Amino acid sequence: MIGIGPSAQAGQSGRRDNEYNKGQHVWVSFPQGHGVHSVWMPEEFQYQPSYMQYPVVDEYFRHCFEERKRRLGDKARIMPFTGNLFPNTSYHGRQPRGLCVWHPHSPTETEAWRFFLVDADAPAEVKDVLRRFYMRYSGPAGMTEQDDMENWLYATSASSGTIARRYPFNYQQSMGAYKRNDPLPGDVSVQITEQNARNYYDVYARYLKGDGWDSLLGHGDVVRQAAE
Amino acid sequence: MSAALEKPVTHGLAWFALKQEIEDFLYMEADLLDQRDFRGWLDLLADDLVYFMPIRRNVKFGQHAEKENTRQGEGISWFDEDKWTLGKRVEQILTGVHYAEEPLSRVTHMVSNIRLLEVAPSVDDPAEVTVSCRFLVYQNRVEYESNTFIGRRTDTLRRHGDSWLIARRELLLEQNVLLAKNLSILF
């Protein structure tokens, strides 16, 4: 893999810095339909050098890292990766950092709006490096994301076929392989899983069925437990 | 732009010779890209290259100058890049596993309406030339996919031995929402 990340000139391959390498990946779903993929870092986790071809940016993120740890304490161990806030707002937590709002137009068409985030108080050089990194990573011109539409369009077309439409999608990966509120709040899986997707569609189905707010907002979480 | 439009057409032979040389250079560049000699194309780029394609907005009448195009150095554009990132794009395509360009697209770059906007310091001793043109880029991929990218382009070329280097390229694609699924080809 060639280096297209923000430390490529420092000899690092891949599309991002390896900020999560000592952590435990967790996939967490919530009764309201949200689902996140985060990384639970070890108790004594340290700043991982990043944006190494831009020393000012590396220094800025080292500062942010220490400050975040100081303010959040143990909670700082949760490092965001990606996630979806029910129903249609997704985020990339760190590299690049941004929101995506998905507007469904039809079963085969979705409009997506991307919002890229930089800290308002960051030095100008940091903002500029992030802006350039976001552009070359994301969207139809982004080196990482430019094959996304390739995948989505072919997947859409493949799913529209006569045979494909006879069968339900398979969302069975890692069935039941999660623990409730352990070690974090929510239904937590430590292996890659489709639990977030199952949870999402379960909540979505409850909206379509016109369930009451107690059910939709997961109060008591009885419905889902019964369903599983 | 308006100053360029008002220039009288009283040019000497040196001007026509230079224009011919610049046109040949741009056609040669298009050949390199269309023949998929991406590394050869990179050699035509100056180390301090600015490669910029804004996103175009639909704005109210009277606001075009101020708001129609995203700006270089601010916010998000389709491209606001340097030679290093373009080198990475080429490296990525040449891995053979970059699936937005594997198999490689069939591409034709057409360049027309070529005009010399600025020649410095002089037509007799041109070190830097600003040239505008229209581009029409046709992309055809795998079995049934095709895209046409049409727009206006302004390049700054810098004399380099008996050839030129591209020091600045600004591409105004005449689209608001990108009509192609991605921008995996080089412009």
CSV table of C-alpha atoms in Angstrom, one decimal:
chain,number,residue,atom,x,y,z
A,1,MET,CA,0.0,0.0,0.0
A,2,ILE,CA,1.4,3.4,-0.9
A,3,GLY,CA,1.5,6.2,1.6
A,4,ILE,CA,-1.2,8.8,1.0
A,5,GLY,CA,-1.7,9.8,4.6
A,6,PRO,CA,-0.5,12.8,6.5
A,7,SER,CA,2.8,11.1,7.5
A,8,ALA,CA,3.6,9.7,4.1
A,9,GLN,CA,6.7,11.8,3.6
A,10,ALA,CA,7.9,10.5,7.0
A,11,GLY,CA,7.8,7.0,5.5
A,12,GLN,CA,4.4,5.8,6.7
A,13,SER,CA,2.2,3.8,4.3
A,14,GLY,CA,-1.6,3.8,4.3
A,15,ARG,CA,-4.2,6.4,4.1
A,16,ARG,CA,-4.2,7.6,7.8
A,17,ASP,CA,-2.0,7.8,10.8
A,18,ASN,CA,-2.1,4.7,13.0
A,19,GLU,CA,-3.7,6.4,16.0
A,20,TYR,CA,-5.5,3.4,17.2
A,21,ASN,CA,-2.9,0.7,17.1
A,22,LYS,CA,-2.8,-0.2,20.8
A,23,GLY,CA,-6.5,0.0,21.4
A,24,GLN,CA,-9.4,-2.5,21.3
A,25,HIS,CA,-11.8,-1.8,18.5
A,26,VAL,CA,-15.4,-1.7,19.7
A,27,TRP,CA,-18.7,-1.7,17.8
A,28,VAL,CA,-21.4,-0.2,20.0
A,29,SER,CA,-25.1,0.1,19.3
A,30,PHE,CA,-27.7,2.0,21.3
A,31,PRO,CA,-31.4,1.5,21.9
A,32,GLN,CA,-32.3,4.7,19.9
A,33,GLY,CA,-30.7,3.3,16.8
A,34,HIS,CA,-27.3,4.9,16.9
A,35,GLY,CA,-24.2,2.8,16.2
A,36,VAL,CA,-20.6,3.7,16.5
A,37,HIS,CA,-17.2,2.1,15.8
A,38,SER,CA,-14.7,3.4,18.3
A,39,VAL,CA,-11.5,2.3,19.9
A,40,TRP,CA,-11.1,1.7,23.6
A,41,MET,CA,-7.5,2.7,24.4
A,42,PRO,CA,-5.4,1.1,27.2
A,43,GLU,CA,-5.3,2.8,30.5
A,44,GLU,CA,-1.8,4.2,30.0
A,45,PHE,CA,-2.2,5.3,26.4
A,46,GLN,CA,0.1,7.9,25.0
A,47,TYR,CA,0.0,10.3,22.1
A,48,GLN,CA,0.8,8.6,18.8
A,49,PRO,CA,2.8,11.0,16.5
A,50,SER,CA,0.5,12.0,13.6
A,51,TYR,CA,0.7,14.4,10.6
A,52,MET,CA,4.4,13.8,10.8
A,53,GLN,CA,5.2,15.6,7.6
A,54,TYR,CA,3.8,18.8,9.2
A,55,PRO,CA,5.6,19.3,12.6
A,56,VAL,CA,3.3,22.2,13.6
A,57,VAL,CA,0.3,20.0,13.1
A,58,ASP,CA,1.8,17.1,15.0
A,59,GLU,CA,2.6,19.5,17.9
A,60,TYR,CA,-1.0,20.8,17.8
A,61,PHE,CA,-2.5,17.4,18.0
A,62,ARG,CA,-0.1,16.4,20.8
A,63,HIS,CA,-1.4,19.4,22.7
A,64,CYS,CA,-5.0,18.5,22.0
A,65,PHE,CA,-4.4,14.9,23.0
A,66,GLU,CA,-3.0,15.9,26.4
A,67,GLU,CA,-5.7,18.5,26.9
A,68,ARG,CA,-8.4,16.1,26.1
A,69,LYS,CA,-7.0,13.6,28.5
A,70,ARG,CA,-6.8,16.2,31.2
A,71,ARG,CA,-10.4,17.3,30.7
A,72,LEU,CA,-12.1,13.9,30.1
A,73,GLY,CA,-10.0,11.7,32.4
A,74,ASP,CA,-10.8,8.0,31.8
A,75,LYS,CA,-13.4,8.9,29.2
A,76,ALA,CA,-10.6,10.1,26.9
A,77,ARG,CA,-9.8,6.4,26.3
A,78,ILE,CA,-12.7,6.3,23.9
A,79,MET,CA,-11.2,7.4,20.5
A,80,PRO,CA,-13.9,8.0,17.9
A,81,PHE,CA,-13.5,6.2,14.6
A,82,THR,CA,-16.8,6.2,12.7
A,83,GLY,CA,-20.4,6.1,13.6
A,84,ASN,CA,-24.0,6.9,12.7
A,85,LEU,CA,-26.4,9.0,14.6
A,86,PHE,CA,-29.9,7.6,13.9
A,87,PRO,CA,-31.2,8.0,11.4
A,88,ASN,CA,-29.0,9.7,8.7
A,89,THR,CA,-26.0,11.5,10.1
A,90,SER,CA,-22.7,9.8,10.1
A,91,TYR,CA,-19.3,10.9,11.2
A,92,HIS,CA,-15.6,10.2,10.8
A,93,GLY,CA,-14.1,10.9,14.1
A,94,ARG,CA,-10.5,11.9,13.5
A,95,GLN,CA,-8.8,11.5,10.1
A,96,PRO,CA,-10.5,13.1,8.3
A,97,ARG,CA,-12.9,14.6,10.8
A,98,GLY,CA,-16.4,15.3,9.5
A,99,LEU,CA,-20.1,14.7,9.2
A,100,CYS,CA,-22.0,13.2,6.4
A,101,VAL,CA,-25.8,13.7,6.1
A,102,TRP,CA,-27.6,11.2,3.9
A,103,HIS,CA,-30.8,12.3,2.2
A,104,PRO,CA,-32.6,9.3,0.7
A,105,HIS,CA,-34.3,10.2,-2.6
A,106,SER,CA,-35.5,6.7,-3.5
A,107,PRO,CA,-34.5,3.1,-2.8
A,108,THR,CA,-31.7,3.5,-5.3
A,109,GLU,CA,-30.7,7.1,-4.9
A,110,THR,CA,-29.2,9.0,-2.0
A,111,GLU,CA,-27.9,12.5,-1.8
A,112,ALA,CA,-25.0,13.0,0.6
A,113,TRP,CA,-23.7,16.3,2.2
A,114,ARG,CA,-20.3,16.3,3.7
A,115,PHE,CA,-19.2,18.7,6.4
A,116,PHE,CA,-15.5,18.9,7.3
A,117,LEU,CA,-14.5,20.0,10.8
A,118,VAL,CA,-11.5,22.0,11.9
A,119,ASP,CA,-11.0,23.5,15.4
A,120,ALA,CA,-11.9,27.2,15.2
A,121,ASP,CA,-8.9,28.0,17.5
A,122,ALA,CA,-6.4,25.9,15.6
A,123,PRO,CA,-3.4,27.8,14.1
A,124,ALA,CA,-3.8,28.7,10.4
A,125,GLU,CA,-1.2,26.2,9.3
A,126,VAL,CA,-3.1,23.4,11.0
A,127,LYS,CA,-6.4,24.4,9.4
A,128,ASP,CA,-4.7,24.5,6.0
A,129,VAL,CA,-3.1,21.1,6.3
A,130,LEU,CA,-6.4,19.6,7.5
A,131,ARG,CA,-8.3,21.2,4.6
A,132,ARG,CA,-5.9,19.9,2.1
A,133,PHE,CA,-5.8,16.4,3.7
A,134,TYR,CA,-9.7,16.3,3.8
A,135,MET,CA,-9.8,17.2,0.1
A,136,ARG,CA,-7.3,14.6,-1.1
A,137,TYR,CA,-8.9,11.9,1.1
A,138,SER,CA,-12.6,12.5,0.7
A,139,GLY,CA,-15.3,12.8,-1.8
A,140,PRO,CA,-15.4,11.9,-5.5
A,141,ALA,CA,-11.9,13.4,-6.1
A,142,GLY,CA,-10.4,12.0,-2.9
A,143,MET,CA,-7.8,9.3,-3.2
A,144,THR,CA,-9.3,7.2,-0.5
A,145,GLU,CA,-13.0,7.7,-1.3
A,146,GLN,CA,-13.0,8.0,-5.1
A,147,ASP,CA,-13.9,4.3,-5.5
A,148,ASP,CA,-16.8,4.5,-3.1
A,149,MET,CA,-19.2,5.5,-5.8
A,150,GLU,CA,-17.8,2.7,-7.9
A,151,ASN,CA,-18.8,0.2,-5.1
A,152,TRP,CA,-22.2,1.8,-4.3
A,153,LEU,CA,-23.3,2.0,-7.9
A,154,TYR,CA,-22.4,-1.5,-8.7
A,155,ALA,CA,-23.9,-2.8,-5.5
A,156,THR,CA,-27.1,-0.9,-6.2
A,157,SER,CA,-27.3,-2.3,-9.7
A,158,ALA,CA,-26.4,-5.8,-8.5
A,159,SER,CA,-29.2,-5.6,-5.9
A,160,SER,CA,-31.8,-4.6,-8.4
A,161,GLY,CA,-31.6,-7.8,-10.4
A,162,THR,CA,-34.4,-10.4,-10.5
A,163,ILE,CA,-32.5,-13.1,-8.5
A,164,ALA,CA,-31.0,-10.6,-6.0
A,165,ARG,CA,-34.5,-9.4,-5.2
A,166,ARG,CA,-35.8,-12.8,-4.4
A,167,TYR,CA,-33.6,-13.0,-1.3
A,168,PRO,CA,-33.3,-10.9,1.8
A,169,PHE,CA,-29.9,-9.3,2.5
A,170,ASN,CA,-27.7,-11.2,4.9
A,171,TYR,CA,-27.0,-9.3,8.1
A,172,GLN,CA,-25.9,-12.3,10.2
A,173,GLN,CA,-22.3,-11.4,11.0
A,174,SER,CA,-21.5,-11.9,14.7
A,175,MET,CA,-25.0,-12.6,15.8
A,176,GLY,CA,-25.3,-12.3,19.6
A,177,ALA,CA,-21.6,-11.6,20.0
A,178,TYR,CA,-21.9,-8.5,22.2
A,179,LYS,CA,-22.2,-7.7,25.8
A,180,ARG,CA,-24.5,-5.1,27.3
A,181,ASN,CA,-22.8,-2.2,29.1
A,182,ASP,CA,-19.5,-3.9,29.3
A,183,PRO,CA,-16.9,-2.3,29.2
A,184,LEU,CA,-18.8,0.7,27.9
A,185,PRO,CA,-22.4,1.8,27.8
A,186,GLY,CA,-24.5,0.2,25.0
A,187,ASP,CA,-24.3,-3.2,23.3
A,188,VAL,CA,-20.6,-3.6,22.9
A,189,SER,CA,-19.0,-6.0,20.4
A,190,VAL,CA,-15.2,-6.5,20.4
A,191,GLN,CA,-15.3,-8.2,17.0
A,192,ILE,CA,-16.4,-6.9,13.7
A,193,THR,CA,-20.1,-7.2,13.6
A,194,GLU,CA,-23.4,-6.3,11.8
A,195,GLN,CA,-25.0,-5.7,15.2
A,196,ASN,CA,-25.1,-2.0,14.5
A,197,ALA,CA,-26.9,-2.5,11.2
A,198,ARG,CA,-29.3,-5.0,12.8
A,199,ASN,CA,-30.0,-2.5,15.6
A,200,TYR,CA,-30.4,0.4,13.1
A,201,TYR,CA,-33.0,-1.5,11.0
A,202,ASP,CA,-34.8,-2.8,14.1
A,203,VAL,CA,-35.3,0.7,15.3
A,204,TYR,CA,-36.2,1.9,11.8
A,205,ALA,CA,-38.8,-0.8,11.6
A,206,ARG,CA,-40.3,0.3,14.8
A,207,TYR,CA,-40.8,3.8,13.4
A,208,LEU,CA,-42.4,2.3,10.3
A,209,LYS,CA,-44.8,0.3,12.5
A,210,GLY,CA,-45.7,3.5,14.4
A,211,ASP,CA,-44.5,2.4,17.8
A,212,GLY,CA,-44.9,4.7,20.7
A,213,TRP,CA,-42.1,7.0,21.9
A,214,ASP,CA,-41.1,4.7,24.7
A,215,SER,CA,-40.3,2.0,22.2
A,216,LEU,CA,-38.7,4.4,19.6
A,217,LEU,CA,-36.4,6.0,22.2
A,218,GLY,CA,-35.5,2.6,23.6
A,219,HIS,CA,-36.9,3.3,27.1
A,220,GLY,CA,-36.5,0.1,29.1
A,221,ASP,CA,-35.3,-1.4,25.8
A,222,VAL,CA,-37.9,-4.2,26.2
A,223,VAL,CA,-39.0,-4.5,22.7
A,224,ARG,CA,-35.6,-5.2,21.3
A,225,GLN,CA,-34.7,-7.7,23.9
A,226,ALA,CA,-37.9,-9.6,23.3
A,227,ALA,CA,-37.2,-9.5,19.5
A,228,GLU,CA,-33.8,-11.0,19.9
B,1,MET,CA,-10.0,38.7,-18.5
B,2,SER,CA,-11.6,41.9,-19.9
B,3,ALA,CA,-8.1,43.4,-20.5
B,4,ALA,CA,-7.2,40.3,-22.6
B,5,LEU,CA,-10.4,40.7,-24.6
B,6,GLU,CA,-9.4,44.3,-25.5
B,7,LYS,CA,-5.9,43.4,-26.8
B,8,PRO,CA,-5.5,44.5,-30.4
B,9,VAL,CA,-4.7,41.7,-32.9
B,10,THR,CA,-1.5,43.3,-34.1
B,11,HIS,CA,1.0,40.6,-33.4
B,12,GLY,CA,4.3,40.0,-34.9
B,13,LEU,CA,5.8,36.7,-36.1
B,14,ALA,CA,7.4,36.0,-32.7
B,15,TRP,CA,4.0,36.0,-31.1
B,16,PHE,CA,2.6,33.5,-33.6
B,17,ALA,CA,5.7,31.3,-33.2
B,18,LEU,CA,5.3,31.4,-29.5
B,19,LYS,CA,1.6,30.6,-29.7
B,20,GLN,CA,2.3,27.7,-32.0
B,21,GLU,CA,5.0,26.4,-29.5
B,22,ILE,CA,2.6,26.7,-26.6
B,23,GLU,CA,-0.2,24.9,-28.5
B,24,ASP,CA,2.2,22.1,-29.4
B,25,PHE,CA,3.2,21.8,-25.8
B,26,LEU,CA,-0.4,21.5,-24.6
B,27,TYR,CA,-1.3,18.9,-27.3
B,28,MET,CA,1.8,16.9,-26.4
B,29,GLU,CA,0.7,17.0,-22.8
B,30,ALA,CA,-2.7,15.7,-23.7
B,31,ASP,CA,-1.0,12.9,-25.7
B,32,LEU,CA,1.0,11.9,-22.6
B,33,LEU,CA,-2.2,11.6,-20.5
B,34,ASP,CA,-4.2,9.8,-23.2
B,35,GLN,CA,-1.4,7.4,-23.8
B,36,ARG,CA,-1.3,6.8,-20.0
B,37,ASP,CA,2.3,8.0,-19.6
B,38,PHE,CA,1.4,9.4,-16.2
B,39,ARG,CA,5.0,9.6,-15.0
B,40,GLY,CA,6.0,11.4,-18.2
B,41,TRP,CA,3.1,13.8,-17.5
B,42,LEU,CA,4.4,14.4,-13.9
B,43,ASP,CA,7.7,15.5,-15.4
B,44,LEU,CA,5.9,18.4,-17.0
B,45,LEU,CA,4.8,19.8,-13.7
B,46,ALA,CA,6.8,22.5,-11.8
B,47,ASP,CA,7.8,21.6,-8.3
B,48,ASP,CA,5.7,24.6,-7.0
B,49,LEU,CA,2.7,23.6,-9.1
B,50,VAL,CA,-0.8,24.9,-8.1
B,51,TYR,CA,-3.5,22.6,-9.5
B,52,PHE,CA,-6.9,23.9,-8.7
B,53,MET,CA,-10.5,23.0,-9.6
B,54,PRO,CA,-13.2,24.9,-7.7
B,55,ILE,CA,-16.7,23.7,-6.9
B,56,ARG,CA,-19.2,25.9,-8.7
B,57,ARG,CA,-22.2,27.2,-6.9
B,58,ASN,CA,-25.6,28.3,-8.1
B,59,VAL,CA,-25.9,31.9,-6.9
B,60,LYS,CA,-28.4,34.7,-7.2
B,61,PHE,CA,-27.9,37.1,-10.1
B,62,GLY,CA,-25.2,39.7,-9.3
B,63,GLN,CA,-23.3,37.4,-6.9
B,64,HIS,CA,-21.3,35.4,-9.4
B,65,ALA,CA,-18.0,37.3,-9.1
B,66,GLU,CA,-18.1,37.0,-5.3
B,67,LYS,CA,-19.7,33.6,-4.7
B,68,GLU,CA,-19.9,31.4,-7.7
B,69,ASN,CA,-16.6,29.5,-7.3
B,70,THR,CA,-14.9,28.2,-4.3
B,71,ARG,CA,-11.5,29.8,-3.9
B,72,GLN,CA,-8.0,28.5,-3.9
B,73,GLY,CA,-6.6,28.3,-0.4
B,74,GLU,CA,-10.0,28.4,1.3
B,75,GLY,CA,-12.6,25.8,2.1
B,76,ILE,CA,-13.2,22.7,0.0
B,77,SER,CA,-12.7,22.5,-3.8
B,78,TRP,CA,-12.6,19.5,-6.1
B,79,PHE,CA,-8.8,19.9,-6.3
B,80,ASP,CA,-6.5,22.3,-4.5
B,81,GLU,CA,-3.3,20.4,-4.8
B,82,ASP,CA,0.4,20.4,-5.4
B,83,LYS,CA,2.8,18.3,-7.3
B,84,TRP,CA,3.3,15.9,-4.4
B,85,THR,CA,-0.3,14.9,-4.2
B,86,LEU,CA,-0.6,14.5,-8.0
B,87,GLY,CA,2.4,12.2,-7.8
B,88,LYS,CA,0.5,10.2,-5.2
B,89,ARG,CA,-2.5,10.0,-7.5
B,90,VAL,CA,-0.2,8.6,-10.2
B,91,GLU,CA,1.4,6.2,-7.8
B,92,GLN,CA,-2.0,5.0,-6.7
B,93,ILE,CA,-3.2,4.4,-10.2
B,94,LEU,CA,0.0,2.6,-11.0
B,95,THR,CA,-0.5,0.1,-8.2
B,96,GLY,CA,-3.0,-1.7,-10.5
B,97,VAL,CA,-5.4,-2.2,-7.5
B,98,HIS,CA,-6.9,1.3,-7.3
B,99,TYR,CA,-10.4,0.2,-8.3
B,100,ALA,CA,-11.7,3.6,-9.4
B,101,GLU,CA,-9.1,3.3,-12.2
B,102,GLU,CA,-8.7,-0.4,-12.6
B,103,PRO,CA,-9.1,-1.3,-15.4
B,104,LEU,CA,-7.8,2.0,-16.6
B,105,SER,CA,-10.2,4.4,-18.2
B,106,ARG,CA,-10.0,5.2,-21.9
B,107,VAL,CA,-9.5,9.0,-22.0
B,108,THR,CA,-9.2,11.7,-24.7
B,109,HIS,CA,-8.2,15.2,-23.7
B,110,MET,CA,-9.2,17.8,-26.2
B,111,VAL,CA,-7.9,21.4,-25.9
B,112,SER,CA,-9.2,24.3,-28.0
B,113,ASN,CA,-9.7,28.1,-28.0
B,114,ILE,CA,-6.1,28.6,-27.0
B,115,ARG,CA,-5.2,32.2,-26.2
B,116,LEU,CA,-2.0,33.7,-24.8
B,117,LEU,CA,-3.1,36.0,-22.0
B,118,GLU,CA,0.2,37.2,-20.7
B,119,VAL,CA,3.8,36.8,-21.8
B,120,ALA,CA,6.6,37.8,-19.5
B,121,PRO,CA,9.0,39.4,-19.7
B,122,SER,CA,8.5,39.7,-23.5
B,123,VAL,CA,7.4,37.8,-26.6
B,124,ASP,CA,11.0,37.7,-27.8
B,125,ASP,CA,12.2,36.3,-24.5
B,126,PRO,CA,9.3,34.5,-22.9
B,127,ALA,CA,10.0,33.1,-19.5
B,128,GLU,CA,6.4,32.7,-18.3
B,129,VAL,CA,3.3,32.5,-20.3
B,130,THR,CA,-0.3,32.5,-19.1
B,131,VAL,CA,-2.6,30.7,-21.6
B,132,SER,CA,-6.3,30.1,-21.5
B,133,CYS,CA,-8.2,27.4,-23.3
B,134,ARG,CA,-11.3,25.2,-23.3
B,135,PHE,CA,-11.0,21.5,-22.3
B,136,LEU,CA,-13.2,18.7,-23.4
B,137,VAL,CA,-12.2,15.4,-21.6
B,138,TYR,CA,-14.0,12.2,-22.6
B,139,GLN,CA,-13.7,9.3,-20.3
B,140,ASN,CA,-15.0,5.8,-21.0
B,141,ARG,CA,-14.7,3.0,-18.5
B,142,VAL,CA,-15.3,-0.7,-18.5
B,143,GLU,CA,-18.3,-1.6,-20.6
B,144,TYR,CA,-21.0,1.1,-20.6
B,145,GLU,CA,-19.7,4.1,-18.6
B,146,SER,CA,-18.8,7.4,-20.1
B,147,ASN,CA,-18.3,10.9,-18.8
B,148,THR,CA,-17.7,14.2,-20.6
B,149,PHE,CA,-15.9,17.0,-18.7
B,150,ILE,CA,-16.1,20.4,-20.3
B,151,GLY,CA,-14.7,23.6,-19.0
B,152,ARG,CA,-12.3,26.5,-19.1
B,153,ARG,CA,-8.7,26.3,-18.1
B,154,THR,CA,-6.0,28.8,-17.4
B,155,ASP,CA,-2.4,27.6,-17.2
B,156,THR,CA,0.8,29.4,-16.3
B,157,LEU,CA,3.7,27.8,-18.2
B,158,ARG,CA,7.3,28.4,-17.3
B,159,ARG,CA,10.2,28.1,-19.8
B,160,HIS,CA,12.3,25.1,-19.0
B,161,GLY,CA,15.2,24.5,-21.4
B,162,ASP,CA,13.6,24.1,-24.8
B,163,SER,CA,10.3,23.1,-23.3
B,164,TRP,CA,7.9,24.3,-20.6
B,165,LEU,CA,6.8,23.4,-17.1
B,166,ILE,CA,3.2,23.8,-15.9
B,167,ALA,CA,3.4,26.1,-12.8
B,168,ARG,CA,-0.3,26.7,-12.4
B,169,ARG,CA,-3.4,25.1,-13.7
B,170,GLU,CA,-6.9,26.4,-12.9
B,171,LEU,CA,-9.8,24.3,-14.2
B,172,LEU,CA,-13.4,25.6,-14.3
B,173,LEU,CA,-15.5,22.6,-14.8
B,174,GLU,CA,-19.0,23.7,-16.0
B,175,GLN,CA,-20.9,21.7,-13.5
B,176,ASN,CA,-22.4,22.3,-10.1
B,177,VAL,CA,-23.2,18.8,-8.8
B,178,LEU,CA,-20.5,16.6,-10.3
B,179,LEU,CA,-22.2,14.5,-13.0
B,180,ALA,CA,-19.5,11.8,-13.0
B,181,LYS,CA,-19.3,9.4,-10.1
B,182,ASN,CA,-15.7,10.5,-9.4
B,183,LEU,CA,-12.7,12.4,-10.6
B,184,SER,CA,-10.3,9.5,-10.9
B,185,ILE,CA,-8.6,10.9,-14.1
B,186,LEU,CA,-6.0,13.6,-14.4
B,187,PHE,CA,-6.9,16.9,-16.1
